Tab-separated table of C-alpha atoms in Angstrom:
chain	number	residue	atom	x	y	z
A	1230	MET	CA	55.662	-37.736	-3.322
A	1231	ILE	CA	55.582	-34.428	-5.214
A	1232	ASP	CA	52.154	-32.807	-4.998
A	1233	THR	CA	50.032	-33.767	-8.303
A	1234	ARG	CA	46.696	-33.476	-7.002
A	1235	ARG	CA	45.839	-30.769	-9.550
A	1236	ARG	CA	47.269	-32.055	-12.509
A	1237	ARG	CA	48.150	-35.704	-13.614
A	1238	PRO	CA	49.558	-37.100	-16.680
A	1239	SER	CA	46.059	-38.111	-17.886
A	1240	ASP	CA	43.664	-35.877	-16.001
A	1241	ALA	CA	42.696	-33.993	-18.866
A	1242	LEU	CA	41.587	-37.021	-20.851
A	1243	GLU	CA	39.915	-39.080	-18.037
A	1244	ALA	CA	37.884	-36.062	-17.164
A	1245	ILE	CA	35.718	-36.230	-20.289
A	1246	GLU	CA	34.548	-40.121	-20.628
A	1247	PRO	CA	32.273	-41.065	-23.332
A	1248	PRO	CA	28.702	-41.945	-22.259
A	1249	SER	CA	27.715	-45.342	-21.944
A	1250	ASN	CA	25.648	-47.002	-24.787
A	1251	VAL	CA	22.655	-46.860	-22.701
A	1252	GLU	CA	22.776	-43.386	-21.810
A	1253	LEU	CA	23.578	-42.569	-25.297
A	1254	ALA	CA	20.473	-44.142	-26.767
A	1255	VAL	CA	18.331	-42.699	-23.970
A	1256	GLY	CA	19.692	-39.118	-24.809
A	1257	VAL	CA	19.089	-39.353	-28.591
A	1258	ILE	CA	15.928	-40.727	-28.192
A	1259	SER	CA	14.686	-37.822	-25.674
A	1260	VAL	CA	16.196	-35.355	-28.044
A	1261	THR	CA	14.357	-36.763	-30.736
A	1262	ALA	CA	11.063	-37.190	-29.180
A	1263	LEU	CA	11.155	-33.557	-27.637
A	1264	VAL	CA	12.142	-32.246	-31.241
A	1265	GLU	CA	9.200	-34.184	-32.771
A	1266	ILE	CA	6.661	-32.822	-29.995
A	1267	LEU	CA	8.001	-29.321	-30.785
A	1268	GLY	CA	7.551	-29.891	-34.626
A	1269	THR	CA	4.166	-31.099	-34.106
A	1270	LEU	CA	3.095	-28.285	-31.906
A	1271	SER	CA	4.656	-25.946	-34.333
A	1272	GLY	CA	3.192	-27.631	-37.525
A	1273	SER	CA	6.547	-27.606	-39.067
A	1274	ALA	CA	9.079	-30.058	-39.789
A	1275	VAL	CA	11.869	-27.370	-39.659
A	1276	TRP	CA	11.955	-27.904	-36.137
A	1277	LEU	CA	12.879	-31.614	-36.190
A	1278	LEU	CA	15.366	-30.883	-39.083
A	1279	GLY	CA	16.993	-27.951	-37.755
A	1280	LEU	CA	17.508	-29.268	-34.187
A	1281	LEU	CA	18.572	-32.633	-34.933
A	1282	VAL	CA	21.391	-31.619	-37.227
A	1283	PHE	CA	23.563	-30.745	-34.272
A	1284	LEU	CA	23.306	-34.382	-32.818
A	1285	PRO	CA	26.159	-35.719	-34.936
A	1286	GLY	CA	28.452	-32.787	-34.360
A	1287	THR	CA	27.901	-32.869	-30.590
A	1288	ALA	CA	28.542	-36.783	-30.389
A	1289	SER	CA	31.714	-36.312	-32.318
A	1290	ALA	CA	33.003	-34.138	-29.663
A	1291	LEU	CA	31.853	-36.578	-26.527
A	1292	CYS	CA	31.359	-39.869	-27.787
A	1293	THR	CA	33.588	-42.760	-29.215
A	1294	ALA	CA	33.632	-43.257	-32.974
A	1295	ALA	CA	31.163	-45.953	-32.822
A	1296	GLN	CA	28.661	-43.990	-30.867
A	1297	THR	CA	29.129	-41.086	-33.233
A	1298	ARG	CA	28.395	-43.543	-36.222
A	1299	PHE	CA	25.102	-44.691	-34.307
A	1300	VAL	CA	24.227	-40.632	-33.689
A	1301	ALA	CA	24.876	-39.936	-37.566
A	1302	ALA	CA	23.087	-43.087	-38.888
A	1303	TRP	CA	20.105	-42.042	-36.687
A	1304	THR	CA	19.736	-38.550	-37.660
A	1305	THR	CA	20.064	-39.764	-41.496
A	1306	VAL	CA	17.080	-42.194	-40.755
A	1307	ILE	CA	14.893	-39.647	-38.919
A	1308	VAL	CA	15.432	-37.060	-41.587
A	1309	THR	CA	14.963	-39.388	-44.460
A	1310	LEU	CA	11.707	-40.692	-42.771
A	1311	THR	CA	10.347	-36.990	-42.465
A	1312	VAL	CA	11.143	-35.990	-45.764
A	1313	LEU	CA	9.182	-39.167	-46.998
A	1314	LEU	CA	6.049	-38.665	-44.586
A	1315	ARG	CA	5.986	-34.854	-44.482
A	1316	GLY	CA	7.590	-33.924	-47.736
A	1317	SER	CA	4.974	-31.298	-48.374
A	1318	GLU	CA	6.236	-29.342	-45.143
A	1319	VAL	CA	9.896	-29.567	-46.424
A	1320	GLY	CA	9.938	-27.889	-49.940
A	1321	ARG	CA	10.481	-29.104	-53.522
A	1322	SER	CA	11.601	-32.630	-54.363
A	1323	LEU	CA	15.334	-31.085	-54.844
A	1324	ASP	CA	15.143	-29.686	-51.484
A	1325	ARG	CA	14.231	-32.819	-49.908
A	1326	ALA	CA	16.848	-34.627	-51.691
A	1327	LEU	CA	19.617	-32.031	-50.864
A	1328	LEU	CA	18.494	-32.011	-47.207
A	1329	VAL	CA	19.164	-35.898	-47.096
A	1330	VAL	CA	22.419	-35.548	-48.854
A	1331	LEU	CA	23.676	-32.689	-46.524
A	1332	THR	CA	22.584	-34.890	-43.527
A	1333	LEU	CA	24.665	-37.869	-44.664
A	1334	ALA	CA	27.618	-35.549	-45.387
A	1335	LEU	CA	27.304	-34.035	-41.841
A	1336	GLY	CA	27.134	-37.459	-40.439
A	1337	ALA	CA	30.311	-38.598	-42.157
A	1338	THR	CA	32.029	-35.215	-41.423
A	1339	SER	CA	31.388	-36.079	-37.536
A	1340	VAL	CA	32.530	-39.407	-37.811
A	1341	TYR	CA	35.929	-38.284	-39.468
A	1342	ALA	CA	36.148	-35.616	-36.654
A	1343	CYS	CA	35.647	-37.762	-33.903
A	1344	GLN	CA	38.246	-40.278	-35.290
A	1345	ARG	CA	40.650	-37.409	-35.632
A	1346	ARG	CA	39.835	-36.269	-31.914
A	1347	ILE	CA	40.443	-39.960	-30.648
A	1348	ARG	CA	43.749	-40.171	-32.417
A	1349	ARG	CA	44.981	-36.847	-31.083
A	1350	GLU	CA	43.911	-38.080	-27.660
A	1351	HIS	CA	45.930	-41.013	-27.774
A	1352	GLU	CA	48.903	-39.332	-29.028
A	1353	MET	CA	48.673	-36.897	-26.122
A	1354	LEU	CA	48.568	-39.993	-23.717
A	1355	ARG	CA	51.510	-41.287	-25.243
A	1356	LEU	CA	53.482	-37.989	-25.027
A	1357	ARG	CA	52.101	-37.387	-21.540
A	1358	SER	CA	53.508	-40.760	-20.437
A	1359	THR	CA	56.850	-39.900	-22.068
A	1360	ALA	CA	56.659	-36.565	-20.083
A	1361	ALA	CA	55.923	-38.230	-16.843
A	1362	ALA	CA	59.126	-40.584	-17.420
A	1363	MET	CA	61.003	-37.531	-18.126
A	1364	GLN	CA	59.831	-35.839	-15.226
A	1365	ARG	CA	60.750	-38.748	-12.758
A	1366	HIS	CA	64.301	-38.566	-14.256
A	1367	ILE	CA	64.777	-34.649	-14.174
A	1368	LEU	CA	62.944	-33.827	-11.065
A	1369	HIS	CA	62.887	-36.281	-8.092
A	1370	PRO	CA	59.839	-36.737	-6.564
A	1371	LEU	CA	59.271	-34.671	-3.157
A	1372	PRO	CA	59.751	-35.081	-0.175
A	1373	LEU	CA	63.515	-35.776	-0.042
A	1374	VAL	CA	65.185	-36.597	3.176
A	1375	THR	CA	69.131	-36.322	4.458
A	1376	ASP	CA	70.825	-36.404	7.457
A	1377	ASP	CA	70.692	-32.698	7.222
A	1378	VAL	CA	67.271	-31.471	6.019
A	1379	LEU	CA	63.817	-32.636	4.978
A	1380	VAL	CA	62.753	-30.935	1.642
A	1381	ASN	CA	59.130	-30.877	0.464
A	1382	GLY	CA	57.445	-28.605	-2.402
A	1383	VAL	CA	55.110	-28.059	-4.980
A	1384	TYR	CA	56.125	-28.047	-8.771
A	1385	GLU	CA	53.412	-26.523	-11.077
A	1386	PRO	CA	54.403	-26.043	-15.044
A	1387	VAL	CA	52.312	-23.719	-16.939
A	1388	GLN	CA	51.119	-25.816	-19.631
A	1389	GLU	CA	49.194	-28.811	-18.672
A	1390	ASP	CA	50.502	-31.023	-21.337
A	1391	ARG	CA	54.196	-30.449	-20.361
A	1392	LEU	CA	54.949	-31.780	-16.890
A	1393	VAL	CA	58.580	-30.260	-17.060
A	1394	GLY	CA	59.031	-26.661	-17.623
A	1395	GLY	CA	61.759	-24.308	-16.988
A	1396	ASP	CA	61.817	-24.300	-13.383
A	1397	ILE	CA	64.175	-26.863	-11.780
A	1398	TYR	CA	65.387	-28.033	-8.579
A	1399	GLU	CA	67.565	-31.012	-6.819
A	1400	VAL	CA	68.706	-32.293	-3.445
A	1401	VAL	CA	71.970	-34.095	-3.357
A	1402	ALA	CA	73.408	-35.786	-0.117
A	1403	SER	CA	77.202	-35.317	-0.681
A	1404	PRO	CA	80.121	-36.289	1.474
A	1405	PHE	CA	80.342	-32.311	2.086
A	1406	GLY	CA	76.788	-32.183	3.397
A	1407	THR	CA	73.282	-31.719	1.599
A	1408	ARG	CA	73.395	-29.606	-1.267
A	1409	VAL	CA	70.071	-28.036	-2.623
A	1410	LEU	CA	69.603	-26.240	-5.935
A	1411	ILE	CA	66.585	-24.311	-7.316
A	1412	GLY	CA	66.534	-22.661	-10.439
A	1413	ASP	CA	64.759	-21.207	-13.426
A	1414	VAL	CA	65.638	-21.417	-17.041
A	1415	GLN	CA	65.269	-18.673	-19.469
A	1416	GLY	CA	62.353	-18.833	-21.630
A	1417	LYS	CA	60.136	-22.106	-22.148
A	1418	GLY	CA	59.682	-25.118	-24.673
A	1419	LEU	CA	62.175	-28.046	-25.233
A	1420	ALA	CA	65.154	-25.622	-25.435
A	1421	ALA	CA	64.478	-24.630	-21.798
A	1422	VAL	CA	64.089	-28.470	-20.839
A	1423	GLY	CA	67.507	-29.168	-22.540
A	1424	ALA	CA	69.123	-26.354	-20.454
A	1425	ALA	CA	67.515	-27.952	-17.357
A	1426	PHE	CA	68.822	-31.385	-18.000
A	1427	ALA	CA	72.228	-29.756	-18.307
A	1428	VAL	CA	72.099	-27.915	-15.081
A	1429	ILE	CA	70.702	-30.892	-13.141
A	1430	GLY	CA	72.935	-33.474	-14.492
A	1431	ALA	CA	75.898	-31.389	-13.920
A	1432	PHE	CA	74.521	-30.619	-10.168
A	1433	ARG	CA	74.094	-34.226	-9.460
A	1434	GLU	CA	77.840	-35.122	-10.601
A	1435	ALA	CA	79.616	-31.851	-9.221
A	1436	ALA	CA	77.693	-31.910	-5.974
A	1437	HIS	CA	79.800	-35.364	-5.054
A	1438	ARG	CA	82.851	-34.177	-6.322
A	1439	GLU	CA	83.389	-30.615	-5.627
A	1440	PRO	CA	84.208	-29.551	-1.840
A	1441	THR	CA	83.559	-26.053	-2.024
A	1442	LEU	CA	80.171	-24.238	-3.168
A	1443	THR	CA	81.997	-21.773	-5.469
A	1444	ALA	CA	83.759	-24.618	-7.391
A	1445	LEU	CA	80.224	-26.360	-7.591
A	1446	VAL	CA	78.699	-23.279	-8.981
A	1447	ASP	CA	81.617	-22.671	-11.497
A	1448	THR	CA	80.962	-26.294	-12.906
A	1449	LEU	CA	77.250	-25.466	-13.236
A	1450	ASP	CA	78.134	-22.220	-15.213
A	1451	ALA	CA	80.377	-23.961	-17.507
A	1452	ALA	CA	77.577	-26.742	-18.242
A	1453	VAL	CA	75.266	-23.799	-19.300
A	1454	VAL	CA	77.949	-22.496	-21.346
A	1455	ARG	CA	78.481	-25.892	-23.169
A	1456	HIS	CA	74.875	-26.240	-23.588
A	1457	ASN	CA	74.457	-22.947	-25.149
A	1458	SER	CA	77.305	-23.534	-27.488
A	1459	TYR	CA	75.572	-26.706	-28.540
A	1460	ALA	CA	72.298	-24.847	-28.907
A	1461	GLU	CA	73.902	-22.256	-31.097
A	1462	GLN	CA	75.214	-24.795	-33.661
A	1463	SER	CA	71.740	-26.136	-33.884
A	1464	GLY	CA	70.294	-22.819	-34.102
A	1465	ASP	CA	68.311	-22.554	-30.591
A	1466	ASP	CA	68.651	-19.610	-28.636
A	1467	GLU	CA	71.133	-19.322	-25.725
A	1468	ARG	CA	69.834	-19.537	-22.499
A	1469	PHE	CA	71.044	-18.394	-18.990
A	1470	VAL	CA	69.726	-19.844	-15.501
A	1471	THR	CA	69.106	-17.761	-12.251
A	1472	ALA	CA	69.812	-20.373	-9.299
A	1473	LEU	CA	70.257	-20.448	-5.687
A	1474	VAL	CA	72.824	-23.329	-4.345
A	1475	LEU	CA	72.514	-23.922	-0.814
A	1476	SER	CA	74.940	-26.313	1.123
A	1477	VAL	CA	73.739	-27.441	4.798
A	1478	ASP	CA	75.982	-29.872	6.964
A	1479	ALA	CA	76.181	-30.343	10.878
A	1480	HIS	CA	77.372	-26.952	11.446
A	1481	THR	CA	75.053	-24.469	12.623
A	1482	GLU	CA	75.691	-22.224	9.717
A	1483	ALA	CA	74.412	-22.860	6.142
A	1484	GLN	CA	76.034	-21.779	2.865
A	1485	ILE	CA	74.218	-20.443	-0.240
A	1486	VAL	CA	75.279	-18.819	-3.702
A	1487	ASN	CA	72.582	-16.518	-5.297
A	1488	CYS	CA	73.048	-16.439	-9.190
A	1489	GLY	CA	70.697	-13.916	-9.983
A	1490	HIS	CA	67.767	-15.756	-8.103
A	1491	ILE	CA	65.055	-14.744	-5.751
A	1492	PRO	CA	66.468	-14.628	-2.234
A	1493	PRO	CA	65.207	-17.272	0.063
A	1494	ARG	CA	63.125	-16.653	3.190
A	1495	LEU	CA	64.164	-17.951	6.790
A	1496	MET	CA	61.412	-18.922	9.186
A	1497	HIS	CA	62.342	-19.425	12.787
A	1498	ASP	CA	60.511	-18.914	15.913
A	1499	GLY	CA	57.631	-17.370	14.219
A	1500	VAL	CA	59.757	-14.700	12.334
A	1501	VAL	CA	60.369	-14.320	8.605
A	1502	ALA	CA	63.684	-13.095	7.463
A	1503	ALA	CA	65.973	-12.779	4.318
A	1504	PRO	CA	69.168	-13.974	5.052
A	1505	PRO	CA	71.844	-10.798	3.674
A	1506	LEU	CA	73.107	-12.398	0.510
A	1507	GLU	CA	74.891	-11.108	-2.288
A	1508	SER	CA	73.316	-11.726	-5.634
A	1509	GLY	CA	75.666	-12.676	-8.667
A	1510	VAL	CA	74.848	-13.088	-12.405
A	1511	PRO	CA	72.830	-16.044	-13.691
A	1512	LEU	CA	74.447	-19.275	-14.874
A	1513	GLY	CA	75.894	-19.002	-18.152
A	1514	LEU	CA	76.767	-15.458	-17.691
A	1515	ALA	CA	79.907	-15.568	-15.443
A	1516	GLU	CA	82.205	-14.603	-18.089
A	1517	LEU	CA	80.633	-11.124	-18.465
A	1518	SER	CA	81.081	-10.346	-14.759
A	1519	ARG	CA	84.285	-9.238	-13.108
A	1520	GLU	CA	83.167	-10.570	-9.580
A	1521	PRO	CA	83.976	-13.896	-8.499
A	1522	THR	CA	81.753	-16.248	-7.247
A	1523	THR	CA	80.733	-15.214	-3.265
A	1524	VAL	CA	79.487	-17.678	-0.725
A	1525	GLY	CA	77.016	-16.329	1.624
A	1526	TRP	CA	76.949	-17.879	5.322
A	1527	PHE	CA	73.846	-17.366	7.610
A	1528	ASP	CA	72.544	-19.028	10.735
A	1529	PHE	CA	70.322	-21.965	10.093
A	1530	PRO	CA	69.441	-23.265	13.529
A	1531	ALA	CA	67.638	-26.405	14.075
A	1532	GLY	CA	63.933	-26.470	13.476
A	1533	SER	CA	64.069	-23.672	11.197
A	1534	THR	CA	63.027	-23.584	7.788
A	1535	LEU	CA	64.152	-22.271	4.419
A	1536	LEU	CA	61.688	-21.140	1.875
A	1537	LEU	CA	62.967	-21.403	-1.784
A	1538	THR	CA	60.727	-20.352	-4.551
A	1539	THR	CA	60.844	-19.022	-8.339
A	1540	ASP	CA	59.480	-15.946	-9.983
A	1541	GLY	CA	56.062	-17.913	-10.926
A	1542	LEU	CA	55.224	-17.445	-7.113
A	1543	THR	CA	56.524	-14.001	-6.546
A	1544	GLU	CA	55.329	-12.361	-10.122
A	1545	THR	CA	51.952	-13.594	-9.905
A	1546	ARG	CA	49.533	-10.532	-10.331
A	1547	ALA	CA	46.317	-9.746	-9.324
A	1548	THR	CA	43.654	-8.734	-11.690
A	1549	ASP	CA	44.711	-4.931	-10.846
A	1550	GLY	CA	48.421	-5.745	-11.869
A	1551	THR	CA	49.470	-5.878	-8.050
A	1552	PHE	CA	52.048	-8.561	-7.271
A	1553	TYR	CA	51.498	-11.360	-4.787
A	1554	PRO	CA	52.871	-10.012	-1.577
A	1555	VAL	CA	54.986	-13.217	-0.500
A	1556	ASP	CA	56.359	-11.987	2.858
A	1557	GLU	CA	52.756	-10.813	4.012
A	1558	ARG	CA	51.139	-13.957	2.925
A	1559	LEU	CA	53.880	-16.175	4.409
A	1560	ALA	CA	53.678	-14.605	7.693
A	1561	GLU	CA	49.938	-15.598	7.855
A	1562	HIS	CA	50.843	-18.937	6.790
A	1563	LEU	CA	53.737	-19.747	9.629
A	1564	ALA	CA	51.412	-22.244	11.588
A	1565	LEU	CA	51.518	-24.445	8.721
A	1566	SER	CA	54.165	-27.438	8.531
A	1567	PRO	CA	56.743	-27.297	5.982
A	1568	THR	CA	54.926	-30.098	4.239
A	1569	GLU	CA	51.896	-27.933	3.790
A	1570	LEU	CA	53.406	-24.584	3.345
A	1571	PRO	CA	54.106	-24.962	-0.350
A	1572	ARG	CA	50.852	-26.065	-1.493
A	1573	ALA	CA	48.966	-23.353	0.966
A	1574	LEU	CA	51.135	-20.387	-0.829
A	1575	TYR	CA	50.479	-21.840	-4.139
A	1576	GLU	CA	47.097	-22.002	-3.745
A	1577	ASP	CA	46.517	-18.508	-2.011
A	1578	ALA	CA	48.660	-17.258	-5.154
A	1579	ARG	CA	46.089	-18.550	-7.551
A	1580	ALA	CA	43.335	-17.044	-5.469
A	1581	PHE	CA	45.137	-13.761	-5.324
A	1582	ALA	CA	45.224	-13.852	-9.268
A	1583	GLY	CA	41.785	-14.155	-9.270
A	1584	GLY	CA	41.539	-17.623	-10.877
A	1585	VAL	CA	43.588	-16.339	-14.221
A	1586	ASP	CA	45.966	-19.028	-15.583
A	1587	GLN	CA	49.295	-18.597	-14.665
A	1588	HIS	CA	52.056	-17.260	-17.306
A	1589	ASP	CA	54.909	-19.254	-15.600
A	1590	ASP	CA	56.089	-22.198	-14.147
A	1591	VAL	CA	55.959	-22.292	-10.204
A	1592	ALA	CA	58.299	-24.097	-7.737
A	1593	VAL	CA	58.083	-23.607	-4.197
A	1594	LEU	CA	60.236	-25.716	-1.925
A	1595	THR	CA	60.567	-25.699	1.956
A	1596	VAL	CA	64.197	-26.899	3.292
A	1597	ARG	CA	63.633	-27.968	6.921
A	1598	ARG	CA	66.624	-28.086	9.263
A	1599	SER	CA	67.031	-31.345	10.938
A	1600	PRO	CA	68.073	-31.644	14.418
A	1601	TYR	CA	72.007	-31.380	14.808
A	1602	ARG	CA	73.753	-34.795	14.621
């Protein structure tokens, strides 16, 4: 399956579980006892009242609504008892009354904040469930196996609450061989996802219909143009898509069309090379170019692996602004299997960036050539 060890739809919510009732009771009583001891030693009730005021707010961020109500009630009772038993240390009667009223208000506010937080978490769960369903339809789980290739990889969106971003990929076993797509939609957000839908839908249909790679790419370009026309009518920005479209069949050579995308890397017998390919314009911009779609041919022997990636990997920067050296790091990871390589490169790029959050989606695919049929 596609590698989701770092991020699953509900990871962010499951990571912060509310404490059990026993843990909560022990914690609240312990804090109250500690504060009481400090108040006694200092000879001032301010210790008690000043520190306990943080309990409801803390509970609202970590606990259930019922637990937060318990903490708010507990705090109110303790503050009220302190005012009654040690009122002379707190101040005038008006000050004591205001202190109790403010404690009640803080408790009510904390309960309200907790309920808002829980509603938002439930809404995020629903949204992530929807996103997970979208991902299963937009991006098929990896690995994908055909008679010609084994495709594996890593897909990591830039936002944890959005499983589908601007990077796309697809593999289709067609009557003309295996067609592989990797692309990067300009921009982010729902508009980028819409363009991703358009390209992948067109690719899945045209890959079975079009016998040549040039006709397939022309169909993808037309799909982006149509999507942009609809987007313009609704007031959205137009998009273009950089892409690589690969075709592998029973022959020793493979075909590829580069639509303004990052060139692939070919790994064979411990050597990393970039197949000599011409780069055309991105999908959606073909009408601006006078050059026709050009197909590149290159040797793709049995047992060799092709690395396809988006600029989320190549444009990863270290803290000093240096770009991630893909070729250099790739040479250091040649001993890894095609299944392990994408995750290793992704994690290495994250370490290279010094743990700084990524600013773009990342897709890394390995296309392993099967033995000739």
